[in-house]
Amino acid sequence: MKHWIKFGSKQIDFSLEYAERRSLGIKVHPDGSVEVLAPVDAKETEIIDEVRRKAPWILKQQDHFSDYVRMAAPRRFISGETHLLLGRQYRLKVIADNQDTIKAYRGQIWMYSRNTKPETLKKRLNVWYKDKALSIFNELLEEVFPKFKRYKIARPPLTIRTMTSRWGSCTPLGRIILNIDLIKTPKGCIEYVITHELCHLVYHHHGKPFQELLDKMMPDRRKWKEKLEYCLI
Ligand SMILES: [Zn+2]
C-alpha cells in the first residue's frame, strides 16, 4: 500500500505493511524509499501521526543516504568524474594504454586501459571494486572476529553481493553477506556492519541483549551507524 505525508515543503512517500509486532517500525532504505511496519491493530491515523513525528529523522536518513545514492548514480566512466572508495572521493583518470591496470592514489583512480569504451571501463572498475571489497572486508572481519571468541561462534564465510536495500545480512547457517557498495563507505561503516552481523550470530534479533553486545563490541558504533542508518526499531 502506498501512502504519503506532507512535512513542511517535503512529501514523504512510504509503503505500509502490517505485521505481528508491538510498535511501529520505520525503515529508510539506501534508495530513499520508506517502509513502515505497523502492529496489526494500529489505526491509520496513529500511523500517520507517528510517521509525521519521525519525519525529521526520516528526512535526515534520506539525506545521509543521498550521498551514497549519488555515489550509485549512473556514471559515464570518463576522466574527471568522481568515484568513491572507503568514504573518500577520487577523480577518475582514464588513460589509453597497451595494458590494463587500475591504481588509486593522490585522490585519483588511474585507469590504464586498452579499451576506453565506458562499458569496458565500467566492468573493469566493478571487478576492481569487488577485489578491493573482498580483501578489505575479510581484513576487517579478521580484526573484529577475535573479539567474539568467548561466544564460540564459527568464523563466518563472507559473501559480497550487489544489494539494493540493505548493507548486510546473515543466513541461519552463519554466512555473512555484505553489500559491495560498502567498499565506497568509510572503514568504520564497514566495521559496523560486520560487527552488527557477527552479533546476529550470537543473537538472532535486535533486542536488548543484542544492542548491549553491539555496544560492547563497538562502543562508537552510533557514529558509524548514523552514516548508514536505515533501520529504526
Ligand atoms: Zn540486524
PDB file of C-alpha atoms and ligand atoms in Angstrom, residues 166 168-170 192 196-197 200 205-206 210 230-231 233, ligand 1:
ATOM      1  CA  ARG A 166      20.490  -3.227   2.792  1.00  0.00           C
ATOM      2  CA  GLY A 168      24.444  -6.546   5.163  1.00  0.00           C
ATOM      3  CA  SER A 169      22.670  -9.636   6.360  1.00  0.00           C
ATOM      4  CA  CYS A 170      23.413 -13.076   7.680  1.00  0.00           C
ATOM      5  CA  TYR A 192      29.987  -1.515  11.995  1.00  0.00           C
ATOM      6  CA  HIS A 196      26.347  -5.969  13.631  1.00  0.00           C
ATOM      7  CA  GLU A 197      26.147  -9.203  11.630  1.00  0.00           C
ATOM      8  CA  HIS A 200      23.445 -11.637  14.983  1.00  0.00           C
ATOM      9  CA  HIS A 205      17.154 -10.347  16.887  1.00  0.00           C
ATOM     10  CA  HIS A 206      17.607  -6.641  17.583  1.00  0.00           C
ATOM     11  CA  PHE A 210      21.851  -7.731  21.022  1.00  0.00           C
ATOM     12  CA  TYR A 230      18.262   2.687   7.502  1.00  0.00           C
ATOM     13  CA  CYS A 231      16.504   0.793  10.233  1.00  0.00           C
ATOM     14  CA  ILE A 233      13.180  -0.240  15.507  1.00  0.00           C
TER      15      ILE A 233
HETATM   16 ZN    ZN B   1      20.313  -6.546  12.179  1.00  0.00          ZN
END
